[in-house]
Amino acid sequence: MPGIKLRFDRYKLLEIFAPVAGFLASIVVLLIIVIVVGESPGEALVAIYKFSLSSSAKVATILSVSIPLFFAGIAVAFAFQSGVFNIGAEGQYYFGGLIGAMAGIYLHLPAFIHIPVVILFSMAGGALWALIPAILKVTKNVHEVITTIMFNSIALALVNYLVNGPLSGLGQGKSLEPQTAKIQSTALFGKLNGFFRMLGWNVPDYVYLDYSLIVAVITGFIVWFVLFRMRHGFEIRAIGISLDVSRYSGMKVKQLQLSAFVISGALSGLIGLQEIFAIRGYYTYGIASGLGFDGIAIALIGKNSPLGVVFASLLFAFLKQAGYGLQFYTSVPNSVIYVITGLMILFIVVINEIVAAYIRTLRKKEAV
Amino acid sequence: MSETLLEMRKITKRFPGVLANDRISFDLLRGEVHALVGENGAGKTTLMKILYGLYSPDSGSISIKGGKLSIKNPKEAINSGIGMVHQHFMLIPPFTVLENIIIGEETQKFGILNEEKPAEKIRGLMEKNGLIVDINTKVEDIPVGIQQRVEILKILYRGAEILVFDEPTAVLTPQEAEELFKTFRQLTAQGKGIIFISHKLDEVLEIADRITVIRKGQVVKTLDGNEASKSLIAELMVGKPVLLEVKRPDVSPGRVILEVRNLDLKDYRKIAVLNDVSFTVHSGEVYGIAGVEGNGQTELISVIAEAAPIEHGDILLDGESVVNWDVRKRRDAGISHIPEDRHKYGLLLPFTLAENLTLGMHHKKPFVNSFQIINRKKIQEHARRVISIFDIRTPSELTPALALSGGNQQKVIVARELSAEPKLLLAAQPTRGVDIGATEFIHNQLMEAKKEGRAILLVSADLDEVMSLSDRIGVMYKGKIIKEFTREETTKEEIGFYMMGEKEHARN
């Protein structure tokens, strides 16, 4: 029936409208702040543009920055889909990254095996770090928000100790930053810049578009497929909607929660790939922090869908770059971007709710 | 001609997308019971909320004893002599009857509660209306029927002359309902007016002096109590002729499908909620459980369908014990379940109808292949077939379940559970909150399933429903099946007698 098809698309359009409106609203707020600070809004926009979209190098940087953000977003989104509030992505990628790095340092393998192995070890590490809170949740009903926050602190302290102590590689290195030994060259991620240049996209060498981009694309596809095309994903989404209905219809709710939690941890383990295996080549507790928390915001804005998370992580990367631009070219402090990011999340979530309520009324009317 | 107590004229109320009340005119005379009937969503509740000051009408006027007024909140409604007995009682269980009645109207001196004066006034009211209650007991310790008396006393205490009863008999046994109607007569004899909202047409016919039928926000007709008939009212409500009698197919019961043996279950306070329950349901048979709600029916269903743990006893499906099976195994073995609380258990509201219609079978072929990949085509085909067989009104099978009306959502659940082709169907309150049209449909589907030789365990608070569908009836009281009848050998009154607990009754 073509008529129904058309209406269905109208709802889709409405759903897309929400994030766009939220984005525009927060840009308006940004410009007001800029005026209050005494800068010209025009200049601010130019500054943002110059630092984010003005050249292919800048666009490539956004893509590069978005890769770990994407992993963080999809990890959190996967747990959210099942109704599990995993805010421990932070600890899971610290630990997962360490395990991955260990495999990169101490295993001797040819590159075509070594790289998949470090990826799997990173995931296993993340999964392991999620396992204890997951078990506590399903067996003892301990709320995961509490345990995962605690596990973030534990992970940080643990890697701090390990990197400073037993696993310190300072003896061989020259840097004063506490770090592990160097990862073997067979486990390091190469860059795809040359490949993109071949396609006619002029990506300069200093931008990191490395193998982790490929991992991200494959991961995104697999997650989408599992969630929306496989029975396991269907059940995971079902328990996220209603535990009661799921239990009533025969699903093994506890097992599903456990698996969603652990898979989310495994995905979190991928967050550090780019920094550890492409940028640094060693592991340190100083790897970028806070990504696990960005992941929560990204999942929220992306409505927990893999495609939504793609856009949301690109948006976040853009905002990060825009912040540097503002700081560099104007006297607007970089922290304003954090304010704007926060507002944007708020706007988008609120507008999402309004749109969802509106769609519900439209649908009710139509269904009689 | 007696005085007009209340006149609502051309009341219109519009909600986004719905015209809930469309120029509704309704009046109430002194000394009459005026019934207000209509399907769910017809606009009864909206009209009463306007009267009680919870909504303000977009247009129209309300006059009480000839004087026009606008009611802005419930306080003003109460002051104008309007009292409402809600379906769900507005009582505070740990407070005494007296405290519940005077709450908000306490008489006090220097901040000290004076309970003597109100107690006297309440005693007066009790005697005058035959509503005897011990005012010093806590509300949590008295049965539902008596709690309702407290509600009535509460509004009389506030001087109500216009009394609104929203489905007051839903929680009562037939005997308690008779008591309530006696009270109605006493109240009207004193010149009060009663607005009676009910789904039970027999009761409406028994008690109402006038009956106003509304449909889709409009008054269809106001009938005189003695010129009305059940089929006429039903037809006016639905807008087309309705078959009120369920045609029970003549099927002779086959082998035993469900056997429940000596089930015991205690709740967290160690109080027995199921007490030595035993019965059997045969194929092609409907076994109805009658009883006042809260006597163990919910628990009985949950131990059979939801694999809730039991203390003692056995549950056999087709001769095999299912006690240690999880829900999935029980479903796969042929147990289907129309849940009592469909909002909580029935549907994944944001999911499509297609997905909802396969829930519980979604893990089996052909809905998934050997690699556990969902076959969306098969799911949608199945959905389209079920939607057409069960006449579910929806734009498409890809519409989310939340977009459907309550009656259609209930149809989705019934359709899904029957399309699983179960050996045993547990139907818990299958038509609660569903309008006449959908009720008729669901009843026919249950009878269809009976014809196909399925065993059906029906639990319903609606005694008429149990009586008209069941082959055998078990009465549950305090977790026990205290009496079992075949349908032919019993009457509504007799069952009502057992519903209140045989022994308790014998003592009086």
Coordinates of N, CA and C in Angstrom, one line a residue, chain A residues 1 4 7-8 225 227-232 234-235 237-239 241-242 244-252 360-361 363-368, chain B residues 17 326-328 331 337 339 344-348 350-351 355 359-360 362-363 368 371-374 376 393 395-396 400 402-405 416-417:
Chain A
M1 N 0.8 -1.2 0.0 CA 0.0 0.0 0.0 C 0.9 1.3 0.0
I4 N 0.5 4.1 2.9 CA 1.1 3.8 4.2 C 2.6 4.0 4.2
R7 N 3.3 7.6 4.7 CA 3.2 8.1 6.1 C 4.3 7.6 6.9
F8 N 4.8 6.4 6.7 CA 5.9 5.9 7.4 C 7.1 6.7 7.3
F225 N 23.6 -5.8 12.6 CA 23.0 -7.0 12.1 C 22.5 -7.9 13.3
L227 N 21.7 -6.8 16.3 CA 20.5 -6.2 17.0 C 19.2 -6.3 16.2
F228 N 19.3 -6.1 14.9 CA 18.1 -6.0 14.2 C 17.8 -7.1 13.2
R229 N 18.7 -8.0 13.1 CA 18.4 -9.1 12.2 C 18.6 -10.5 12.8
M230 N 19.0 -10.5 14.1 CA 19.2 -11.8 14.7 C 18.3 -12.0 15.9
R231 N 18.0 -13.2 16.2 CA 17.1 -13.5 17.3 C 17.7 -13.0 18.7
H232 N 19.0 -13.1 18.8 CA 19.6 -12.7 20.1 C 19.4 -11.2 20.3
F234 N 17.1 -9.3 18.9 CA 15.7 -9.1 19.1 C 15.3 -9.2 20.6
E235 N 15.9 -10.3 21.2 CA 15.6 -10.5 22.6 C 16.2 -9.5 23.5
R237 N 16.8 -6.4 22.6 CA 16.0 -5.2 22.5 C 14.7 -5.4 23.3
A238 N 14.1 -6.6 23.3 CA 12.9 -6.8 24.0 C 13.0 -6.6 25.5
I239 N 14.1 -7.2 26.1 CA 14.3 -7.0 27.5 C 14.5 -5.5 27.8
I241 N 12.9 -3.1 26.5 CA 11.5 -2.5 26.5 C 10.8 -2.9 27.7
S242 N 10.8 -4.2 28.0 CA 10.0 -4.7 29.1 C 10.5 -6.1 29.6
D244 N 9.1 -7.7 31.9 CA 8.0 -8.6 32.2 C 7.5 -9.3 31.0
V245 N 7.3 -8.5 29.9 CA 6.8 -9.1 28.7 C 7.8 -10.2 28.2
S246 N 9.1 -9.9 28.3 CA 10.1 -10.8 27.8 C 10.1 -12.1 28.6
R247 N 10.0 -12.0 29.9 CA 9.9 -13.1 30.7 C 8.7 -13.9 30.4
Y248 N 7.6 -13.2 30.3 CA 6.3 -13.9 30.0 C 6.3 -14.7 28.7
S249 N 7.1 -14.1 27.7 CA 7.1 -14.8 26.4 C 8.2 -15.9 26.3
G250 N 8.8 -16.1 27.5 CA 9.7 -17.3 27.5 C 11.2 -16.9 27.3
M251 N 11.6 -15.7 27.3 CA 13.0 -15.3 27.1 C 13.7 -15.5 28.5
K252 N 15.0 -15.9 28.3 CA 15.8 -16.1 29.5 C 16.5 -14.8 29.8
R360 N 3.1 9.5 18.4 CA 2.2 8.6 19.0 C 0.7 9.0 18.8
T361 N 0.5 10.3 18.9 CA -0.9 10.8 18.7 C -1.3 10.6 17.3
R363 N -0.2 8.5 15.2 CA -0.4 7.1 14.9 C -1.7 6.6 15.5
K364 N -2.0 7.0 16.7 CA -3.3 6.6 17.4 C -4.5 7.0 16.5
K365 N -4.4 8.2 16.0 CA -5.5 8.7 15.2 C -5.7 7.9 14.0
E366 N -4.6 7.5 13.4 CA -4.7 6.8 12.1 C -5.1 5.3 12.3
A367 N -4.7 4.8 13.5 CA -5.1 3.3 13.7 C -6.5 3.2 14.2
V368 N -7.1 4.2 14.7 CA -8.4 4.2 15.3 C -8.4 3.5 16.6
Chain B
G17 N -6.7 16.0 18.8 CA -7.1 14.9 17.9 C -8.4 14.1 18.2
D326 N 11.1 -24.2 32.5 CA 11.0 -22.7 32.4 C 9.9 -22.3 31.5
V327 N 9.7 -21.0 31.4 CA 8.6 -20.5 30.6 C 8.7 -21.0 29.1
R328 N 9.9 -20.9 28.6 CA 10.0 -21.2 27.2 C 9.6 -22.7 26.9
R331 N 5.9 -23.0 27.1 CA 5.3 -22.5 25.9 C 5.5 -23.5 24.7
H337 N -1.0 -18.2 27.0 CA -1.4 -17.4 28.1 C -1.8 -16.0 27.7
P339 N -2.6 -12.8 29.3 CA -2.3 -12.3 30.7 C -3.4 -11.4 31.2
K344 N 1.2 -4.7 31.3 CA 2.5 -5.1 31.9 C 3.1 -6.3 31.2
Y345 N 2.3 -7.3 30.8 CA 2.9 -8.5 30.2 C 2.7 -8.7 28.8
G346 N 1.7 -8.0 28.2 CA 1.2 -8.5 26.9 C 2.0 -8.1 25.7
L347 N 2.5 -6.9 25.6 CA 3.0 -6.4 24.3 C 4.3 -5.6 24.5
L348 N 5.1 -5.6 23.5 CA 6.3 -4.7 23.5 C 5.8 -3.5 22.7
P350 N 6.6 -0.5 21.7 CA 7.3 0.2 20.5 C 7.6 -0.7 19.3
F351 N 7.4 -2.0 19.5 CA 7.7 -2.9 18.5 C 6.6 -3.1 17.5
E355 N 6.2 -8.1 14.9 CA 7.1 -8.7 16.0 C 6.3 -9.1 17.2
L359 N 5.9 -13.0 19.1 CA 6.5 -13.1 20.4 C 6.2 -14.4 21.1
G360 N 7.3 -15.1 21.6 CA 7.0 -16.4 22.3 C 7.2 -17.5 21.3
H362 N 9.0 -16.6 18.4 CA 10.0 -15.9 17.6 C 11.3 -16.7 17.5
H363 N 11.5 -17.7 18.4 CA 12.8 -18.4 18.4 C 12.7 -19.7 17.6
V368 N 13.0 -17.9 12.6 CA 14.4 -17.7 12.5 C 15.0 -19.0 11.7
F371 N 20.8 -20.4 11.6 CA 21.8 -19.5 12.1 C 21.2 -18.4 13.1
Q372 N 20.0 -18.6 13.5 CA 19.3 -17.7 14.4 C 19.1 -16.3 13.7
I373 N 19.1 -16.3 12.4 CA 18.9 -15.0 11.7 C 17.4 -14.9 11.5
I374 N 16.8 -13.7 11.8 CA 15.4 -13.6 11.7 C 14.9 -13.6 10.3
R376 N 12.4 -12.0 8.3 CA 11.4 -11.0 8.4 C 10.2 -11.2 7.5
R393 N -7.7 -4.2 13.6 CA -7.7 -3.0 12.9 C -6.4 -2.2 13.0
P395 N -3.3 0.0 10.4 CA -2.9 0.4 9.0 C -2.0 -0.6 8.3
S396 N -1.1 -1.3 9.1 CA -0.3 -2.3 8.5 C 0.3 -3.2 9.6
P400 N 3.6 0.2 14.9 CA 4.0 -0.2 16.3 C 2.7 -0.5 17.1
L402 N 1.9 0.3 20.0 CA 1.4 1.4 20.8 C 0.4 2.2 20.1
A403 N 0.3 2.1 18.8 CA -0.6 3.0 18.0 C -2.0 2.4 18.0
L404 N -2.2 1.2 18.6 CA -3.5 0.5 18.5 C -4.4 0.9 19.7
S405 N -5.7 0.8 19.5 CA -6.6 1.0 20.6 C -6.5 -0.1 21.6
R416 N -2.3 -13.8 19.0 CA -1.0 -14.4 19.1 C -1.0 -15.7 19.9
E417 N -1.7 -15.7 21.0 CA -1.7 -16.8 21.9 C -2.5 -18.0 21.2

